[in-house]
GROMACS .gro file of C-alpha atoms in nm:
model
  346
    1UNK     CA    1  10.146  -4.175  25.738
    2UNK     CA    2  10.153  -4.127  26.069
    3UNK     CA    3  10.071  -4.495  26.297
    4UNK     CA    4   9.681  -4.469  26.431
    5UNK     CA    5   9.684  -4.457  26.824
    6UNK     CA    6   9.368  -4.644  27.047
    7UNK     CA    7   9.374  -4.530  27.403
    8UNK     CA    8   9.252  -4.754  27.708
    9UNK     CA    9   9.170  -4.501  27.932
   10UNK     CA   10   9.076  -4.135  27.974
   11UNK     CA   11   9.244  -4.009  28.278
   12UNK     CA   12   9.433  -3.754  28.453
   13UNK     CA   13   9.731  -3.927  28.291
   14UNK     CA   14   9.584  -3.915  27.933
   15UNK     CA   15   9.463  -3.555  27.918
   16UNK     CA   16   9.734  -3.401  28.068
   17UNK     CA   17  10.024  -3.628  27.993
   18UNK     CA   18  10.006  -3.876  27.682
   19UNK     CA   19   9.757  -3.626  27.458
   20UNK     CA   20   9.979  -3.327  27.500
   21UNK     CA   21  10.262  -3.507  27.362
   22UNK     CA   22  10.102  -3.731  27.085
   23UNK     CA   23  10.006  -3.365  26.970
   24UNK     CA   24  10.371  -3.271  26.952
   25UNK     CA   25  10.443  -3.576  26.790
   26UNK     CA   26  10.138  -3.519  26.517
   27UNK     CA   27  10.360  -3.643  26.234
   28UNK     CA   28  10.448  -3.956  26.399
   29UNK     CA   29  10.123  -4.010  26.576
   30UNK     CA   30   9.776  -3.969  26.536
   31UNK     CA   31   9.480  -4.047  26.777
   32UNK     CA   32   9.233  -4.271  26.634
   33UNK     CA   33   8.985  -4.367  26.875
   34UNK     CA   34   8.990  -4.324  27.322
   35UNK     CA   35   8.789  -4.621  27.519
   36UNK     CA   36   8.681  -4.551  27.922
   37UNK     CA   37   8.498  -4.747  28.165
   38UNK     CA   38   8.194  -4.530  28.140
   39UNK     CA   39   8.310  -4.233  28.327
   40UNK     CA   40   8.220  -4.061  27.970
   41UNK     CA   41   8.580  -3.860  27.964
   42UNK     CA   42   8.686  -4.073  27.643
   43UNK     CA   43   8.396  -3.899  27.486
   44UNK     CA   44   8.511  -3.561  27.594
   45UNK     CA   45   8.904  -3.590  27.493
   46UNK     CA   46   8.793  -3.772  27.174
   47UNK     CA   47   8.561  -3.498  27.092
   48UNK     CA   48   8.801  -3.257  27.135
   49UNK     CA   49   9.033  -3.448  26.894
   50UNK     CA   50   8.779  -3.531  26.655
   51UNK     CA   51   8.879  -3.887  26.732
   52UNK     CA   52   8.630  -4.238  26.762
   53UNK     CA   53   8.498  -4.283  27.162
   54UNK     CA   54   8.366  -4.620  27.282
   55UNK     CA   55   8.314  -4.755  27.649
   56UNK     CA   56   8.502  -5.092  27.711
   57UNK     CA   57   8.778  -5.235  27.532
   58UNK     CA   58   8.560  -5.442  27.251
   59UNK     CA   59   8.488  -5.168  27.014
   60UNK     CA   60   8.876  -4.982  26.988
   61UNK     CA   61   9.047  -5.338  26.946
   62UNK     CA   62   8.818  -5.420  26.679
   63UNK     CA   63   8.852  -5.073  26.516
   64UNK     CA   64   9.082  -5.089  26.171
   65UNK     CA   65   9.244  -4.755  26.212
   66UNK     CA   66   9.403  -4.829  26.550
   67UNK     CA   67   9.727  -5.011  26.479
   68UNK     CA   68   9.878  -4.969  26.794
   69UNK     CA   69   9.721  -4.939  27.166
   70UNK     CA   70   9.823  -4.727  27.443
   71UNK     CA   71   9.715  -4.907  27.792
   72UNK     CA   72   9.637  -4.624  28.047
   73UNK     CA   73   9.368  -4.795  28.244
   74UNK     CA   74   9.429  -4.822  28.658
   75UNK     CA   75   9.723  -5.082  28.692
   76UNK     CA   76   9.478  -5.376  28.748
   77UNK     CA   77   9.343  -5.396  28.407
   78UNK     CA   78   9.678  -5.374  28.239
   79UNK     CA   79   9.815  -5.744  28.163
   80UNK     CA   80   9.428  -5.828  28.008
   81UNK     CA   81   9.430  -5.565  27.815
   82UNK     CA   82   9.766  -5.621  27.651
   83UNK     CA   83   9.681  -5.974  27.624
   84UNK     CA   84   9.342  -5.858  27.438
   85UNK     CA   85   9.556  -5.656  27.187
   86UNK     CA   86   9.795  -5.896  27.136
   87UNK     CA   87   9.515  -6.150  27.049
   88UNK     CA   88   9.288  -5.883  26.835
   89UNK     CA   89   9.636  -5.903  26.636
   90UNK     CA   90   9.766  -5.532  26.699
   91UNK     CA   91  10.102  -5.444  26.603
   92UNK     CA   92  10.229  -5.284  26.927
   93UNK     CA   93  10.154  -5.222  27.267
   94UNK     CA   94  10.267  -4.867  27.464
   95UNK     CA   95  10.162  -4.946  27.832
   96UNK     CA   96  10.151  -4.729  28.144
   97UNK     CA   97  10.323  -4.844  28.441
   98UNK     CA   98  10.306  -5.098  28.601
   99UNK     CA   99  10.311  -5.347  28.310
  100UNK     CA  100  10.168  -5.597  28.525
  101UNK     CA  101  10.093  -5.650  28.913
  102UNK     CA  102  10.205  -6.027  28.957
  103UNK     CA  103  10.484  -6.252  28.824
  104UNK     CA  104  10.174  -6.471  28.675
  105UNK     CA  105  10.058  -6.159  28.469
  106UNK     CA  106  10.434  -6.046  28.389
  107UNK     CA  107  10.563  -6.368  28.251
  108UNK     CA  108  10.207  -6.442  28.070
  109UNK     CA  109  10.217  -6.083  27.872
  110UNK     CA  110  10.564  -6.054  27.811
  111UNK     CA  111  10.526  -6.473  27.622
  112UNK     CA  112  10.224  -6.356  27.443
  113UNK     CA  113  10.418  -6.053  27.295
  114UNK     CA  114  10.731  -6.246  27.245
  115UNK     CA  115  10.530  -6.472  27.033
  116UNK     CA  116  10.327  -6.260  26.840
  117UNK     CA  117  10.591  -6.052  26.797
  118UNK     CA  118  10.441  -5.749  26.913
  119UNK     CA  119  10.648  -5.459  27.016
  120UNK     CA  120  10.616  -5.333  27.379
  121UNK     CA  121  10.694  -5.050  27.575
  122UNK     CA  122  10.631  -4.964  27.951
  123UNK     CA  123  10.589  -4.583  28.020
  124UNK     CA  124  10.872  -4.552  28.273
  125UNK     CA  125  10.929  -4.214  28.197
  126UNK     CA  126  11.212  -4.144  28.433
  127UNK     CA  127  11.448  -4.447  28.278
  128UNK     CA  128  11.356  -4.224  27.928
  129UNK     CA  129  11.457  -3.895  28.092
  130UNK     CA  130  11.780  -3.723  27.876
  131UNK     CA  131  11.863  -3.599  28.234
  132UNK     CA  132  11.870  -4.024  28.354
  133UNK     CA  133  12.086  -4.113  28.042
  134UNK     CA  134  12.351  -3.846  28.119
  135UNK     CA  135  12.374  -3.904  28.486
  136UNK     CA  136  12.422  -4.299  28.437
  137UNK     CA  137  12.672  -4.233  28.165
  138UNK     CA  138  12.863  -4.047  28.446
  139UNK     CA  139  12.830  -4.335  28.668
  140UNK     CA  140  12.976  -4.574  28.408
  141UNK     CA  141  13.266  -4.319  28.295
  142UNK     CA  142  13.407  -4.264  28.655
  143UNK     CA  143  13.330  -4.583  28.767
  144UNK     CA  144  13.244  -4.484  29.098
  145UNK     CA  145  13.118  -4.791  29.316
  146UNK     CA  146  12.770  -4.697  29.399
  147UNK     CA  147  12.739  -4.736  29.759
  148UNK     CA  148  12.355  -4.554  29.815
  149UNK     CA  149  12.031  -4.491  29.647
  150UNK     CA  150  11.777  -4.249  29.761
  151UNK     CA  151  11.416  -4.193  29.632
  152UNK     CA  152  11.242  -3.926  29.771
  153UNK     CA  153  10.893  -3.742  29.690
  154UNK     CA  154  10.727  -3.464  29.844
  155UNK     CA  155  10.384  -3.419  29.652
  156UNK     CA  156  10.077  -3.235  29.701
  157UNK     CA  157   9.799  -3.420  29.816
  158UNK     CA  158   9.615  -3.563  29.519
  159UNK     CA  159   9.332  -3.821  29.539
  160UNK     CA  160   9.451  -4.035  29.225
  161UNK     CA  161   9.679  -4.238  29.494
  162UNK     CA  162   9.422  -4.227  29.759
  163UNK     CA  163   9.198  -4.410  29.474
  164UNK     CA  164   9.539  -4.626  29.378
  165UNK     CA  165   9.473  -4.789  29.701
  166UNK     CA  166   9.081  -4.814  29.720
  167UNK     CA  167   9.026  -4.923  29.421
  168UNK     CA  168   9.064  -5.286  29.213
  169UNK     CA  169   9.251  -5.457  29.499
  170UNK     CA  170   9.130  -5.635  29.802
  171UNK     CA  171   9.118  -5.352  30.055
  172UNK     CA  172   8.751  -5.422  30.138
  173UNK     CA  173   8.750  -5.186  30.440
  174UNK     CA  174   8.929  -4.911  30.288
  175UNK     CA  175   8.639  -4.888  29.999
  176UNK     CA  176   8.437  -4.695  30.249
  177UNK     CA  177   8.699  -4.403  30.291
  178UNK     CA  178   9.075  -4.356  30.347
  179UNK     CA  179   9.228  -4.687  30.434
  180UNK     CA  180   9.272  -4.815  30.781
  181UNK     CA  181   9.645  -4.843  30.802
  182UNK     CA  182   9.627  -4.949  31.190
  183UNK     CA  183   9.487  -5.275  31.008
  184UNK     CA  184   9.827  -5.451  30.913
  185UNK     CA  185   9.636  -5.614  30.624
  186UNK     CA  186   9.543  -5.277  30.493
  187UNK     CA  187   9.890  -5.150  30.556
  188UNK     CA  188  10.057  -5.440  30.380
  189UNK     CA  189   9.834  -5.391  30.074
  190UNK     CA  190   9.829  -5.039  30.080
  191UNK     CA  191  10.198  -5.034  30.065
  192UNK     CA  192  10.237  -5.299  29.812
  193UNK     CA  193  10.004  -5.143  29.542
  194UNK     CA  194  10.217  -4.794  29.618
  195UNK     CA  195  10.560  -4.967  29.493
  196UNK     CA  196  10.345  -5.085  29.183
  197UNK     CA  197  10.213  -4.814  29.099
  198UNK     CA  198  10.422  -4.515  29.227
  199UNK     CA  199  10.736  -4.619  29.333
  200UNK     CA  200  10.782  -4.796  29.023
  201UNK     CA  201  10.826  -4.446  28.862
  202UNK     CA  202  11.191  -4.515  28.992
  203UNK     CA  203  11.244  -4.854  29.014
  204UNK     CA  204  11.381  -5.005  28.670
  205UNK     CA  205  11.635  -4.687  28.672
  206UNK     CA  206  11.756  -4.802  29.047
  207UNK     CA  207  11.757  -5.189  28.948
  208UNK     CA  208  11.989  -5.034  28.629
  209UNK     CA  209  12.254  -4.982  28.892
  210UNK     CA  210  12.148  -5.186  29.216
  211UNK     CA  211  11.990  -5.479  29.081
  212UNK     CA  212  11.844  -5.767  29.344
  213UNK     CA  213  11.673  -5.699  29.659
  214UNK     CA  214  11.867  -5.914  29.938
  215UNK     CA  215  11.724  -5.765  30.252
  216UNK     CA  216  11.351  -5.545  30.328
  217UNK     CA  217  11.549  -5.371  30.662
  218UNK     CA  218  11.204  -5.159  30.689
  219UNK     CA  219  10.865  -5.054  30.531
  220UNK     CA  220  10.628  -4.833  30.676
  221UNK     CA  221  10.338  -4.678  30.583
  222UNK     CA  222  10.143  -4.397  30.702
  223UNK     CA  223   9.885  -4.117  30.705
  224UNK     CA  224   9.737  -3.991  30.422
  225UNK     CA  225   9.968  -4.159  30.208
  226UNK     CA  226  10.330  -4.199  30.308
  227UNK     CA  227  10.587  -4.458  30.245
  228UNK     CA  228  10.956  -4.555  30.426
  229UNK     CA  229  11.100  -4.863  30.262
  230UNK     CA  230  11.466  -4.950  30.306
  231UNK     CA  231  11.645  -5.194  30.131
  232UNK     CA  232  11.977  -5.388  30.054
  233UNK     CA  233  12.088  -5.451  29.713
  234UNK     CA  234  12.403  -5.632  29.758
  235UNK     CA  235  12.661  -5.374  29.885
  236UNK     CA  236  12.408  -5.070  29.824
  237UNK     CA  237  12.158  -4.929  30.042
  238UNK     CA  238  11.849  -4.851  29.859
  239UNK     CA  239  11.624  -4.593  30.031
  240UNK     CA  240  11.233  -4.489  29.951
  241UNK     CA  241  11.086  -4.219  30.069
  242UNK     CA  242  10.742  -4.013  30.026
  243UNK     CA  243  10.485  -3.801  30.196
  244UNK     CA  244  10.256  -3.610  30.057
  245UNK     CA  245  10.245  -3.220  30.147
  246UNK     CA  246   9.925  -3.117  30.335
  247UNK     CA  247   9.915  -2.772  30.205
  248UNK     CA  248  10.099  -2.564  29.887
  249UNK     CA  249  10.220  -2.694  29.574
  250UNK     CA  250  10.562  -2.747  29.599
  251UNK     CA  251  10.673  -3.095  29.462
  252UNK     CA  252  11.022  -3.274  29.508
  253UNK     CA  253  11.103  -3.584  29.336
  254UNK     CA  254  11.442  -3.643  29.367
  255UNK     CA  255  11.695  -3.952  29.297
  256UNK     CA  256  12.018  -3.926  29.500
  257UNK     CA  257  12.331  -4.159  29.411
  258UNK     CA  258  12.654  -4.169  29.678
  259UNK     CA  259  12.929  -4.342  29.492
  260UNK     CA  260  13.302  -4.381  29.644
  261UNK     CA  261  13.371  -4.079  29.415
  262UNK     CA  262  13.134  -3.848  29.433
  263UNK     CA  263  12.751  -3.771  29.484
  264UNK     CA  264  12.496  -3.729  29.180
  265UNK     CA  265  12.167  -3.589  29.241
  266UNK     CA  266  11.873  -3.601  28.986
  267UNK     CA  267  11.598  -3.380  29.006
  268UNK     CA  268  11.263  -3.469  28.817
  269UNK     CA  269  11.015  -3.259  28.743
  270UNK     CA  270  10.626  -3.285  28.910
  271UNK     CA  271  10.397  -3.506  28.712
  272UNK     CA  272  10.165  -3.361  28.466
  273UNK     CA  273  10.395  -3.021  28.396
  274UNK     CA  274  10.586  -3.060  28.066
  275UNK     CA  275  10.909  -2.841  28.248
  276UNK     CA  276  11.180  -3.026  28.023
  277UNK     CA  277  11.396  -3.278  28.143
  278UNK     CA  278  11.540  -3.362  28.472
  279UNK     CA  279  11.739  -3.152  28.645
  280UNK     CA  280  12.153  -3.298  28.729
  281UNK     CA  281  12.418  -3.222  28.929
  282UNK     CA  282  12.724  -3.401  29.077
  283UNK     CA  283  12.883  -3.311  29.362
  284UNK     CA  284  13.302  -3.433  29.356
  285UNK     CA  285  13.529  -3.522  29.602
  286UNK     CA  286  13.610  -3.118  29.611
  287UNK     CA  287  13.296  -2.978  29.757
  288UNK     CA  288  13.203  -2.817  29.447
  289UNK     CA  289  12.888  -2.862  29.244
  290UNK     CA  290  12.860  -2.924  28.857
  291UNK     CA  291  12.532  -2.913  28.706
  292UNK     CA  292  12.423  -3.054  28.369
  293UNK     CA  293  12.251  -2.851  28.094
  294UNK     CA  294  11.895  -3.009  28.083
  295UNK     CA  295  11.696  -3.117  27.781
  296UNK     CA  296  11.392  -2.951  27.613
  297UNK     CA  297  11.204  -3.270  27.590
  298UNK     CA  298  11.055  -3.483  27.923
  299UNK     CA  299  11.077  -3.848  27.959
  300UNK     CA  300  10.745  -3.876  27.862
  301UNK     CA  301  10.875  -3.752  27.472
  302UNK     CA  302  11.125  -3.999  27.527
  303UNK     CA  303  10.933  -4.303  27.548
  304UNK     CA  304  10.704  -4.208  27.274
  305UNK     CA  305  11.003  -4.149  27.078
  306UNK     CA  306  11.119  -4.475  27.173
  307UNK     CA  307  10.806  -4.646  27.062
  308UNK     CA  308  10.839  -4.494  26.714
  309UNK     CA  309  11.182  -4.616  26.683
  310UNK     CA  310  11.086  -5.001  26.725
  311UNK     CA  311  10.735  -4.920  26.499
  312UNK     CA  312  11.021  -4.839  26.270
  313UNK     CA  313  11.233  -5.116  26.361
  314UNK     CA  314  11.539  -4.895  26.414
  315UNK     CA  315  11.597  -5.114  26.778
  316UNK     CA  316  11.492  -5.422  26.940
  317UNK     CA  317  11.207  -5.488  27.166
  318UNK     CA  318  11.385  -5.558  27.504
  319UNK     CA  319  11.134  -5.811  27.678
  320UNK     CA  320  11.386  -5.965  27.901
  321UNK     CA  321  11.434  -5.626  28.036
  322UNK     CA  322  11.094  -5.549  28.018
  323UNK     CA  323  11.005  -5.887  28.217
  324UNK     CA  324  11.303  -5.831  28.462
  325UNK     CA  325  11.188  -5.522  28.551
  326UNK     CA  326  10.815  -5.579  28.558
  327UNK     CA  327  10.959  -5.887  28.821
  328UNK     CA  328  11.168  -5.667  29.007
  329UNK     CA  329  10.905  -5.434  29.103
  330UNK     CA  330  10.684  -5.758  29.164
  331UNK     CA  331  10.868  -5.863  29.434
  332UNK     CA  332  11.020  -5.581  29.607
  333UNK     CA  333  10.637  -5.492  29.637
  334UNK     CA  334  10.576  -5.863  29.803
  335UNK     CA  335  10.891  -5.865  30.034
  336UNK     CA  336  10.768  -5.475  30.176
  337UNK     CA  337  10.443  -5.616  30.230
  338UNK     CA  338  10.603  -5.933  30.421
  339UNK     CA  339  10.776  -5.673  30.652
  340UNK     CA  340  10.483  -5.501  30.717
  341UNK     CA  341  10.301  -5.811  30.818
  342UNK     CA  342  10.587  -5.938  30.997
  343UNK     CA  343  10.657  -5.624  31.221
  344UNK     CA  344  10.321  -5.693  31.357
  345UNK     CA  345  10.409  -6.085  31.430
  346UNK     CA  346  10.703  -6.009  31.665
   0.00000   0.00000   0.00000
């Protein structure tokens, strides 16, 4: 039988992303019931699936034919939620990045789950991508010595991250319109909730092979939406990068990894288009480039794989990992906040 899914949440991400794939995955998984706020979307996807549709999170953790819970709320609602379905007794928790947006939250969800022995799973799709497994295997078989990291997007202008950084934080003056980043307040907090909630797209798969943050060296932010954050990690330099197009729909998103050997690049698809896996290619000490077949499946059929596997028990629910990561992300998010702040001090 397959295991009866409750979504929190009935965004962008849900419709386009997460449904698409449970439906692919119909033998494993099977939508039971989708919970909103009150926009009245959960009403519209659940229709569609001829699925339960509540408003609020009371009636889908109390429902008997959800045995596992997919968080997909905005990033602020996450570590309650999981802490709600941990304590309405569910089996296991899938939840959207970020798992949690302070080390209070993190360490509090990640003991509730240890004890309860609930299985959990963050949706960093990129650390599930085939495309990320092969290129890190290449990193550990040469054993290159990874000397820079680069992150960079390109993305069309799309008003879920303008609302990422009006919404649920404490950016009282940006609530009536775009956020004033000439207020360094704004700017710190505008850039802090980015690396929580977009940035951290890339961040556990970076920490995989730089892991610490020593030094901030910069952080800007800027208009509409753009990010430069540079970073030491040890010996590496750890680079962050995004702007978002004003016109077309082109979209790069792009990890680059210099090693003393050679020079891997990995090239993800745009979010929301189900194009396969990541693109890779490594460039050697030659010249040449090599590039690596890709994969049918995204990342995002990855980590609902994943989550099958533990419902299954076939692996271990890694909440160290999970925790070190959620912590990671935590406080590189602080420390490029502090050097906002602090630019505007000297």
């Amino acid at each position: 039988m397959p295991w009866g899914i409750g979504i929190l949440g009935a965004g962008p991400g849900v419709a386009a992303l997460h449904l698409p794939v449970l439906g692919g995955l119909a033998d494993i998984f099977t939508v039971q019931h989708i919970a909103d706020a009150g926009s009245g979307r959960a009403r519209v996807l659940a229709e569609r699936l001829g699925a339960r549709w509540s408003e609020g999170d009371a009636d889908l953790l109390e429902d008997p034919m959800v045995e596992v819970v997919a968080v997909c709320s905005p990033p602020a609602q996450h570590a309650r939620q999981i802490l709600g379905a941990v304590a309405a007794g569910k089996r296991a928790i899938f939840c959207e990045k970020p798992l949690a947006t302070s080390r209070e939250e993190a360490d509090a969800v990640i003991t509730a789950c240890r004890t309860a022995g609930a299985i959990l799973v963050v949706g960093t799709n990129h650390l599930f991508d085939a495309a990320w497994g092969r290129a890190k295997h290449h990193l550990v078989a040469l054993e290159g010595r990874v000397q820079a990291i680069s992150v960079t997007l390109a993305l069309p202008p799309n008003d879920r991250y303008h609302r990422l950084v009006v919404e649920g934080g404490p950016l009282q003056a940006a609530r009536r319109g775009r956020p004033d980043l000439g207020d360094p307040a704004v700017a710190a907090g505008v850039l802090r909730q980015l690396v929580t909630g977009l940035a951290i797209h890339d961040l556990p798969a970076v920490r995989d092979i730089a892991p610490g943050i020593d030094e901030v060296v910069y952080a800007k932010v800027a208009r509409p939406i753009d990010y430069l954050v540079g970073y030491r990690a040890g010996d590496v330099l750890v680079q962050l990068a995004l702007t978002m197009l004003p016109e077309g729909p082109d979209a790069l998103w792009r990890m680059s990894i210099a090693t003393s050997h050679d020079r891997i690049e990995v090239n993800f698809p745009p979010a929301f288009v189900h194009a396969g896996s990541a693109a890779v290619r490594v460039r050697g000490v030659g010249g040449q480039w090599a590039e690596y077949p890709r994969d049918p499946d995204d990342g995002y059929v990855g980590e609902w794989r994943l989550f099958a596997s533990l419902l299954e028990e076939e692996a271990p629910v890694e909440y160290d990992e999970l925790l070190a990561d959620s912590l990671h992300a935590i406080d590189l998010a602080d420390a490029v906040a502090a050097k906002v702040l602090e630019g505007v001090s000297q």
